Amino acid sequence: MHKLELINLTKQYGAHKALDAVTVTLSPGVTGLLGANGAGKSTLMKLMTDNLRRTAGEIRYDGTDILKLGAKWRGCVGYTPQLQSVYDDFSAKEFLYYMSALKGMKRRDAKAQTEELLALVNLTADAHRRLGTFSGGMRQRALLAASLLGRPEVLILDEPTAGLDPDERIRLRNYIAELAQERIVLLATHVVSDIESIAGQVMLLHRGKCQACDTPEALRRQAAGRIGEYRGSYEEIKALQAEHPRGELTVRGDSFVLRIAADPLPEGCTPVTEIGLEDVFRLMTGGMQDV
Amino acid sequence: MYELRRIFFDLRRWLILLLIAAVNLALFAGYCRTVPEVTEQEQAAYETYLNGGYADYLERVSAQSDEQALLGTLRPATDFVTRNLQRTRADYARLAGTVVTAGENRGLRALCDFHITDYLLLIAPMLLAVSFAAERRTEITAMLRTAKKGRVPLTLWRMAALALLSAISVAVLYGSDLVFAHGFFGDPGYARTIQSSPDFQLCAYRVTVGGYLLRTAILKACAVWLISAAVWLIWGMLHTLPAAIGSGVLLGAQFLFWRLILPTSTRNPLKFCNLFAMLSPETFFLRYANLNIFGSPRGFLPGMITAGTVFGLLCTVLLIVLIGICRPMTLGAGAAAVTDRIAKFRSRHLQRLSRFGYEGRKILISEGGVLVLAAAGIWCVSLVRTVDVQLPLNYRIEQLYNRFEGEITEEKRADCQTQIAWYEGEIDEREKKIERLMDSPDPPLDWIQAIRDEIANLQEWLDLYRAFADRMDALTAYTAETGYDAWLVRQNGWQTLFTETAQVRRCCMALLIVTVFLFAPVMAYENRSGAGPLLRSTRHGRGGLLRCKLLWTALLVLITAAGFHAVYFAALQKTGMLVLPEAPMHSVDLLRFVPVHCSLRTAAAGLYLLRWLVTLAAALAVLLISRFSKNPQAALLTALSVLLLPAALAELGLPVPDPVRLLAISAQ
């Protein structure tokens, strides 16, 4: 069984630490990566794909540093970055062929896998259309297909479901879960439900630090008793919101409900039993940031 | 107002204008240097023109018109020719009493003849127009159109910006030409009548030189505005392909009418009521013609101005309605579908290429390299016509070279000495003969003169033989002294080949421009797409990818450099002076400093290899610039500033490092 270890991984830009001594071990299965904007998710992914020079620490794949593995490591990795424009004059099929050439795949394998992956991401009908005419979601699917070429052992996916409609998202999520049976998948997303449903492990990044890395159940358990709801008038809610700006407001008929993640919970707040990863994230990162 | 600020506070726009101005000035300076000095004959003719010649011309026009009008009475009174003659007479009659005064005319002529400026004037305003049109294809259009002043007022401000930029372009480019011509040739006398320059003898307008320059500048600015507004209109309304075709047809037809229709043709309204005629309005002052408007002669300048005004009003209305008021249209969607179909067809039938193949595809197709190569090819072909290598030829020297060139042998040297002795003997004999004839009581002077002519002829041959003998002796001594073989070969051709001539510089300047345009987008293209991290995360996305790009760079540099240098080499080869390529390179004096023993053929190959390597180094520098640029346009601008601007300044004679000099590396 393959193992990917991040040991004291640090990336520093001048005085600013974008990633601060992150230590995590990834094994086959989906590891969800949650973090606010600027938390260090993309930096972590760039370090893992050796697109960025690390300041300190190590990334070991099966015990060997990925820098030592070099091209061999890159041969094991499939990476989906967040891109809005990729070679607009390439057709989807041409783009996959191009990526297969860069991955060093044989022509016959490339052809077979291209057809298969285009079908998987539901782009067969648009295989010959130029990427420039694709919508954001279609482009994202093309990129995901490209990262899956060559059946990589490690998949690093940065927002792979961004811009997809619900059906597509579920389809892809299922496929990623299927792939993760025998692969290491690191999945960064803002759609917490994607992680909740398929991630075996969740990693919470906050200001470059790994706040927690555990199974979703364990994280939920840790948050038990610290997530509550306050029901009241608009004025009461407004007053409470001033103290707990990260509270999530919902309107239920004429009354308002504020869902708060705090330790201890404020007076009058009823602890809830159904805790989501979003609550855990709010509790552990302590901010109103975009999830 | 904010729109004007947005447009004119953009540093890149000024940088582009500065670059265009520098290139224009460099080319104009080069052109001015080729204008010959006024010969004595020309000066005499000019003085005659000033001292009554122009007045005579006016009288002659009047008399000719009368004579022809008399003949015209045989025709119907409505005939255009008759009316045209009457109008011609009347037009020139108004010029009676025009005073022509002496002054420097070459600068005016250079300004009239140098049309490259006219086309360079179009670049900055056209780029602005295309950027307006391109914006309509983006999401920002919807945002702007929802704003209160985002429709007609914004369009009007943009039209004003286009007009302002047109005027600035003319002021900068045409103005710099004028200032340079003033400095280079001298004061043209702005207060003189334009007819003071014989080139403007046919001009039927009462205007001073300054007035003429001002009028041409205004007309040029109007033409630039009209052309760029038309481009904006077409590109704003249509999809890319039909827009390209539409603007190509409009401008191509206008250009062809302007170039091909004869001034005297009955279709001359198409020639003179034309955007390109307005862009080069010098014609309206250099010649005289009337338009045939339904049989009635109308002045061609007012005709052009009227047509321009109508076209301008039409453009304004259409821009307000179609760009300002109407929603972004998708006219020409059918043509866009054709391009999509082509792309689909290509994709369906495309086999997977190698990494090298894909990099080539990106450089040539995605980044427009094919277009740059096509333009380079056209440029090469045009250079074939203009490269003209003239070498001094002397048939006597040619004969001697035919006899003695090649390896220096004792036989050749002895043969040369025998010839010298024979000529000396012949001259001696004839001198004695002259002495004898002179001693006679009635010396036959004609005969003596004939013998003296013979002696002069023989002496010339003798001098040449002696020179060749000396040269052979010197070469033999050189070989003995240095150990390097040296043959007797014609120097001119080889020296020209190994020297940085003006023609070589022109080829290298063209090569530098092509190199910048070809390679500036290569790395920046990846940066703009943001695909860098994705590519780098693949197995061959680092060294392998870079190697492919470098290989393509080397290959394309080889192709372009071979094209441009071959044009010059072929022109030189045609002179027949590059003989004996197998001769040792030290046979050419210019190459004596090279401490290598090889043939001239190898040395020439080495020279071109070196030029290729230097061009490759320039291409690598462009790639490096491209690597650190966020998009191809920024890379292009930076590369132009770093490589082309110094070359342009050096062309002007300023002491700056000259990249063209490096590209044209020579034995000098």
PDB file of C-alpha atoms in Angstrom, chain A residues 18-194:
ATOM      1  CA  ALA A  18       2.287  30.270   3.708  1.00  0.00           C
ATOM      2  CA  LEU A  19       2.671  26.779   5.112  1.00  0.00           C
ATOM      3  CA  ASP A  20       3.933  26.159   8.603  1.00  0.00           C
ATOM      4  CA  ALA A  21       5.356  22.748   9.574  1.00  0.00           C
ATOM      5  CA  VAL A  22       2.552  20.662   8.150  1.00  0.00           C
ATOM      6  CA  THR A  23       2.883  16.999   9.037  1.00  0.00           C
ATOM      7  CA  VAL A  24       0.372  14.584   7.569  1.00  0.00           C
ATOM      8  CA  THR A  25       0.366  11.055   6.224  1.00  0.00           C
ATOM      9  CA  LEU A  26      -1.845  10.248   3.256  1.00  0.00           C
ATOM     10  CA  SER A  27      -2.811   6.714   2.372  1.00  0.00           C
ATOM     11  CA  PRO A  28      -5.119   5.329  -0.347  1.00  0.00           C
ATOM     12  CA  GLY A  29      -8.541   6.907  -0.124  1.00  0.00           C
ATOM     13  CA  VAL A  30      -9.793  10.450  -0.392  1.00  0.00           C
ATOM     14  CA  THR A  31      -8.284  13.061   1.861  1.00  0.00           C
ATOM     15  CA  GLY A  32     -10.368  16.199   1.848  1.00  0.00           C
ATOM     16  CA  LEU A  33      -8.524  19.465   2.169  1.00  0.00           C
ATOM     17  CA  LEU A  34     -10.503  22.298   3.708  1.00  0.00           C
ATOM     18  CA  GLY A  35      -9.256  25.782   4.231  1.00  0.00           C
ATOM     19  CA  ALA A  36     -10.262  29.379   3.758  1.00  0.00           C
ATOM     20  CA  ASN A  37      -8.928  31.432   0.861  1.00  0.00           C
ATOM     21  CA  GLY A  38      -5.229  32.007   1.495  1.00  0.00           C
ATOM     22  CA  ALA A  39      -5.012  29.150   4.010  1.00  0.00           C
ATOM     23  CA  GLY A  40      -2.241  27.499   1.986  1.00  0.00           C
ATOM     24  CA  LYS A  41      -4.141  24.821   0.043  1.00  0.00           C
ATOM     25  CA  SER A  42      -2.747  25.725  -3.385  1.00  0.00           C
ATOM     26  CA  THR A  43       0.729  26.169  -1.917  1.00  0.00           C
ATOM     27  CA  LEU A  44       0.526  22.689  -0.449  1.00  0.00           C
ATOM     28  CA  MET A  45      -0.553  21.247  -3.785  1.00  0.00           C
ATOM     29  CA  LYS A  46       2.175  23.079  -5.662  1.00  0.00           C
ATOM     30  CA  LEU A  47       4.750  21.725  -3.216  1.00  0.00           C
ATOM     31  CA  MET A  48       3.373  18.233  -3.689  1.00  0.00           C
ATOM     32  CA  THR A  49       3.628  18.518  -7.474  1.00  0.00           C
ATOM     33  CA  ASP A  50       7.082  20.088  -7.148  1.00  0.00           C
ATOM     34  CA  ASN A  51       5.936  23.306  -8.731  1.00  0.00           C
ATOM     35  CA  LEU A  52       7.269  25.282  -5.813  1.00  0.00           C
ATOM     36  CA  ARG A  53      10.500  25.076  -3.866  1.00  0.00           C
ATOM     37  CA  ARG A  54       9.874  24.261  -0.213  1.00  0.00           C
ATOM     38  CA  THR A  55      11.547  26.186   2.588  1.00  0.00           C
ATOM     39  CA  ALA A  56      11.812  23.208   4.916  1.00  0.00           C
ATOM     40  CA  GLY A  57      10.454  19.736   5.494  1.00  0.00           C
ATOM     41  CA  GLU A  58      10.039  16.690   3.336  1.00  0.00           C
ATOM     42  CA  ILE A  59       7.515  14.998   1.116  1.00  0.00           C
ATOM     43  CA  ARG A  60       8.106  11.269   0.998  1.00  0.00           C
ATOM     44  CA  TYR A  61       6.421   8.848  -1.329  1.00  0.00           C
ATOM     45  CA  ASP A  62       6.821   5.281  -0.102  1.00  0.00           C
ATOM     46  CA  GLY A  63       9.735   6.468   2.011  1.00  0.00           C
ATOM     47  CA  THR A  64      11.643   8.348  -0.702  1.00  0.00           C
ATOM     48  CA  ASP A  65      11.716  12.110  -1.050  1.00  0.00           C
ATOM     49  CA  ILE A  66       9.804  13.173  -4.151  1.00  0.00           C
ATOM     50  CA  LEU A  67      12.659  15.462  -5.175  1.00  0.00           C
ATOM     51  CA  LYS A  68      14.871  12.391  -5.408  1.00  0.00           C
ATOM     52  CA  LEU A  69      12.217  10.542  -7.359  1.00  0.00           C
ATOM     53  CA  GLY A  70      11.950  13.450  -9.848  1.00  0.00           C
ATOM     54  CA  ALA A  71      10.327  12.385 -13.124  1.00  0.00           C
ATOM     55  CA  LYS A  72       9.414   9.037 -11.583  1.00  0.00           C
ATOM     56  CA  TRP A  73       7.304  10.845  -8.994  1.00  0.00           C
ATOM     57  CA  ARG A  74       5.661  13.009 -11.634  1.00  0.00           C
ATOM     58  CA  GLY A  75       4.873   9.825 -13.518  1.00  0.00           C
ATOM     59  CA  CYS A  76       2.801   8.727 -10.515  1.00  0.00           C
ATOM     60  CA  VAL A  77       0.893  11.991 -10.092  1.00  0.00           C
ATOM     61  CA  GLY A  78      -2.256  13.284 -11.697  1.00  0.00           C
ATOM     62  CA  TYR A  79      -2.905  16.951 -11.009  1.00  0.00           C
ATOM     63  CA  THR A  80      -5.952  19.097 -11.707  1.00  0.00           C
ATOM     64  CA  PRO A  81      -5.151  22.738 -11.105  1.00  0.00           C
ATOM     65  CA  GLN A  82      -7.678  25.531 -11.014  1.00  0.00           C
ATOM     66  CA  LEU A  83      -7.539  26.919 -14.537  1.00  0.00           C
ATOM     67  CA  GLN A  84      -9.936  29.039 -16.439  1.00  0.00           C
ATOM     68  CA  SER A  85      -8.202  29.016 -19.801  1.00  0.00           C
ATOM     69  CA  VAL A  86      -6.161  26.203 -21.223  1.00  0.00           C
ATOM     70  CA  TYR A  87      -5.046  26.157 -24.853  1.00  0.00           C
ATOM     71  CA  ASP A  88      -8.261  27.561 -26.229  1.00  0.00           C
ATOM     72  CA  ASP A  89      -7.615  26.387 -29.767  1.00  0.00           C
ATOM     73  CA  PHE A  90      -7.105  22.737 -28.780  1.00  0.00           C
ATOM     74  CA  SER A  91     -10.083  20.421 -28.938  1.00  0.00           C
ATOM     75  CA  ALA A  92     -10.776  18.377 -25.806  1.00  0.00           C
ATOM     76  CA  LYS A  93      -9.445  15.262 -27.485  1.00  0.00           C
ATOM     77  CA  GLU A  94      -6.359  17.035 -28.756  1.00  0.00           C
ATOM     78  CA  PHE A  95      -5.692  18.401 -25.286  1.00  0.00           C
ATOM     79  CA  LEU A  96      -5.890  14.926 -23.765  1.00  0.00           C
ATOM     80  CA  TYR A  97      -3.606  13.576 -26.503  1.00  0.00           C
ATOM     81  CA  TYR A  98      -1.160  16.362 -25.749  1.00  0.00           C
ATOM     82  CA  MET A  99      -1.209  15.603 -22.034  1.00  0.00           C
ATOM     83  CA  SER A 100      -0.746  11.904 -22.758  1.00  0.00           C
ATOM     84  CA  ALA A 101       2.348  12.768 -24.806  1.00  0.00           C
ATOM     85  CA  LEU A 102       3.718  14.765 -21.881  1.00  0.00           C
ATOM     86  CA  LYS A 103       2.966  11.882 -19.556  1.00  0.00           C
ATOM     87  CA  GLY A 104       4.963   9.602 -21.822  1.00  0.00           C
ATOM     88  CA  MET A 105       2.062   7.289 -22.594  1.00  0.00           C
ATOM     89  CA  LYS A 106       2.073   4.973 -25.584  1.00  0.00           C
ATOM     90  CA  ARG A 107      -0.123   6.050 -28.495  1.00  0.00           C
ATOM     91  CA  ARG A 108      -2.410   3.036 -28.246  1.00  0.00           C
ATOM     92  CA  ASP A 109      -2.944   3.461 -24.489  1.00  0.00           C
ATOM     93  CA  ALA A 110      -3.449   7.182 -24.947  1.00  0.00           C
ATOM     94  CA  LYS A 111      -6.160   6.626 -27.553  1.00  0.00           C
ATOM     95  CA  ALA A 112      -8.013   4.067 -25.463  1.00  0.00           C
ATOM     96  CA  GLN A 113      -7.820   6.056 -22.247  1.00  0.00           C
ATOM     97  CA  THR A 114      -8.765   9.304 -23.954  1.00  0.00           C
ATOM     98  CA  GLU A 115     -11.987   7.757 -25.264  1.00  0.00           C
ATOM     99  CA  GLU A 116     -12.709   6.233 -21.861  1.00  0.00           C
ATOM    100  CA  LEU A 117     -12.048   9.389 -19.879  1.00  0.00           C
ATOM    101  CA  LEU A 118     -13.984  11.624 -22.256  1.00  0.00           C
ATOM    102  CA  ALA A 119     -16.946   9.315 -21.736  1.00  0.00           C
ATOM    103  CA  LEU A 120     -16.394   9.409 -17.992  1.00  0.00           C
ATOM    104  CA  VAL A 121     -16.480  13.183 -17.817  1.00  0.00           C
ATOM    105  CA  ASN A 122     -19.361  13.243 -20.270  1.00  0.00           C
ATOM    106  CA  LEU A 123     -17.467  15.047 -22.994  1.00  0.00           C
ATOM    107  CA  THR A 124     -17.622  12.465 -25.783  1.00  0.00           C
ATOM    108  CA  ALA A 125     -20.107  14.521 -27.774  1.00  0.00           C
ATOM    109  CA  ASP A 126     -17.910  17.593 -27.385  1.00  0.00           C
ATOM    110  CA  ALA A 127     -14.589  15.851 -27.873  1.00  0.00           C
ATOM    111  CA  HIS A 128     -13.827  17.739 -31.061  1.00  0.00           C
ATOM    112  CA  ARG A 129     -14.983  21.123 -29.907  1.00  0.00           C
ATOM    113  CA  ARG A 130     -12.350  23.728 -29.098  1.00  0.00           C
ATOM    114  CA  LEU A 131     -11.710  24.283 -25.391  1.00  0.00           C
ATOM    115  CA  GLY A 132     -12.180  28.000 -26.008  1.00  0.00           C
ATOM    116  CA  THR A 133     -15.876  27.366 -26.677  1.00  0.00           C
ATOM    117  CA  PHE A 134     -16.333  25.300 -23.479  1.00  0.00           C
ATOM    118  CA  SER A 135     -18.129  26.537 -20.396  1.00  0.00           C
ATOM    119  CA  GLY A 136     -16.192  26.704 -17.126  1.00  0.00           C
ATOM    120  CA  GLY A 137     -17.608  23.361 -15.974  1.00  0.00           C
ATOM    121  CA  MET A 138     -16.755  21.620 -19.221  1.00  0.00           C
ATOM    122  CA  ARG A 139     -13.206  22.902 -19.031  1.00  0.00           C
ATOM    123  CA  GLN A 140     -12.936  21.651 -15.493  1.00  0.00           C
ATOM    124  CA  ARG A 141     -14.090  18.211 -16.639  1.00  0.00           C
ATOM    125  CA  ALA A 142     -11.535  18.208 -19.445  1.00  0.00           C
ATOM    126  CA  LEU A 143      -8.815  19.053 -16.924  1.00  0.00           C
ATOM    127  CA  LEU A 144      -9.975  16.311 -14.608  1.00  0.00           C
ATOM    128  CA  ALA A 145      -9.862  13.817 -17.471  1.00  0.00           C
ATOM    129  CA  ALA A 146      -6.324  14.986 -18.257  1.00  0.00           C
ATOM    130  CA  SER A 147      -5.227  14.400 -14.684  1.00  0.00           C
ATOM    131  CA  LEU A 148      -6.625  10.863 -14.781  1.00  0.00           C
ATOM    132  CA  LEU A 149      -4.663   9.933 -17.894  1.00  0.00           C
ATOM    133  CA  GLY A 150      -2.089   7.234 -17.274  1.00  0.00           C
ATOM    134  CA  ARG A 151      -3.994   5.984 -14.206  1.00  0.00           C
ATOM    135  CA  PRO A 152      -1.825   7.855 -11.689  1.00  0.00           C
ATOM    136  CA  GLU A 153      -1.201   6.440  -8.222  1.00  0.00           C
ATOM    137  CA  VAL A 154      -1.631   9.812  -6.580  1.00  0.00           C
ATOM    138  CA  LEU A 155      -4.321  12.285  -7.568  1.00  0.00           C
ATOM    139  CA  ILE A 156      -4.100  15.897  -6.490  1.00  0.00           C
ATOM    140  CA  LEU A 157      -7.326  17.668  -7.304  1.00  0.00           C
ATOM    141  CA  ASP A 158      -7.766  21.389  -6.771  1.00  0.00           C
ATOM    142  CA  GLU A 159     -11.469  22.224  -6.915  1.00  0.00           C
ATOM    143  CA  PRO A 160     -12.296  19.559  -9.498  1.00  0.00           C
ATOM    144  CA  THR A 161     -16.028  20.013  -9.097  1.00  0.00           C
ATOM    145  CA  ALA A 162     -16.070  23.806  -9.321  1.00  0.00           C
ATOM    146  CA  GLY A 163     -18.589  25.004 -11.877  1.00  0.00           C
ATOM    147  CA  LEU A 164     -20.226  21.612 -12.342  1.00  0.00           C
ATOM    148  CA  ASP A 165     -23.969  21.129 -12.182  1.00  0.00           C
ATOM    149  CA  PRO A 166     -25.258  18.903  -9.339  1.00  0.00           C
ATOM    150  CA  ASP A 167     -25.620  15.799 -11.526  1.00  0.00           C
ATOM    151  CA  GLU A 168     -22.114  16.117 -12.921  1.00  0.00           C
ATOM    152  CA  ARG A 169     -20.733  16.764  -9.462  1.00  0.00           C
ATOM    153  CA  ILE A 170     -22.270  13.627  -8.044  1.00  0.00           C
ATOM    154  CA  ARG A 171     -21.099  11.564 -11.008  1.00  0.00           C
ATOM    155  CA  LEU A 172     -17.553  12.804 -10.643  1.00  0.00           C
ATOM    156  CA  ARG A 173     -17.593  12.473  -6.893  1.00  0.00           C
ATOM    157  CA  ASN A 174     -18.627   8.862  -7.253  1.00  0.00           C
ATOM    158  CA  TYR A 175     -15.877   8.238  -9.758  1.00  0.00           C
ATOM    159  CA  ILE A 176     -13.268   9.840  -7.519  1.00  0.00           C
ATOM    160  CA  ALA A 177     -14.465   7.638  -4.658  1.00  0.00           C
ATOM    161  CA  GLU A 178     -14.104   4.621  -6.928  1.00  0.00           C
ATOM    162  CA  LEU A 179     -10.591   5.642  -7.970  1.00  0.00           C
ATOM    163  CA  ALA A 180      -9.604   6.223  -4.370  1.00  0.00           C
ATOM    164  CA  GLN A 181     -10.003   2.540  -3.563  1.00  0.00           C
ATOM    165  CA  GLU A 182      -6.433   1.968  -4.660  1.00  0.00           C
ATOM    166  CA  ARG A 183      -5.046   5.484  -4.976  1.00  0.00           C
ATOM    167  CA  ILE A 184      -4.139   8.393  -2.789  1.00  0.00           C
ATOM    168  CA  VAL A 185      -6.477  11.275  -3.613  1.00  0.00           C
ATOM    169  CA  LEU A 186      -6.055  14.727  -2.154  1.00  0.00           C
ATOM    170  CA  LEU A 187      -9.188  16.711  -2.853  1.00  0.00           C
ATOM    171  CA  ALA A 188      -9.349  20.423  -2.155  1.00  0.00           C
ATOM    172  CA  THR A 189     -12.785  21.900  -2.508  1.00  0.00           C
ATOM    173  CA  HIS A 190     -15.094  24.592  -1.218  1.00  0.00           C
ATOM    174  CA  VAL A 191     -18.058  22.251  -1.556  1.00  0.00           C
ATOM    175  CA  VAL A 192     -17.974  20.654   1.891  1.00  0.00           C
ATOM    176  CA  SER A 193     -20.666  18.116   0.978  1.00  0.00           C
ATOM    177  CA  ASP A 194     -18.267  16.586  -1.573  1.00  0.00           C
TER     178      ASP A 194
END
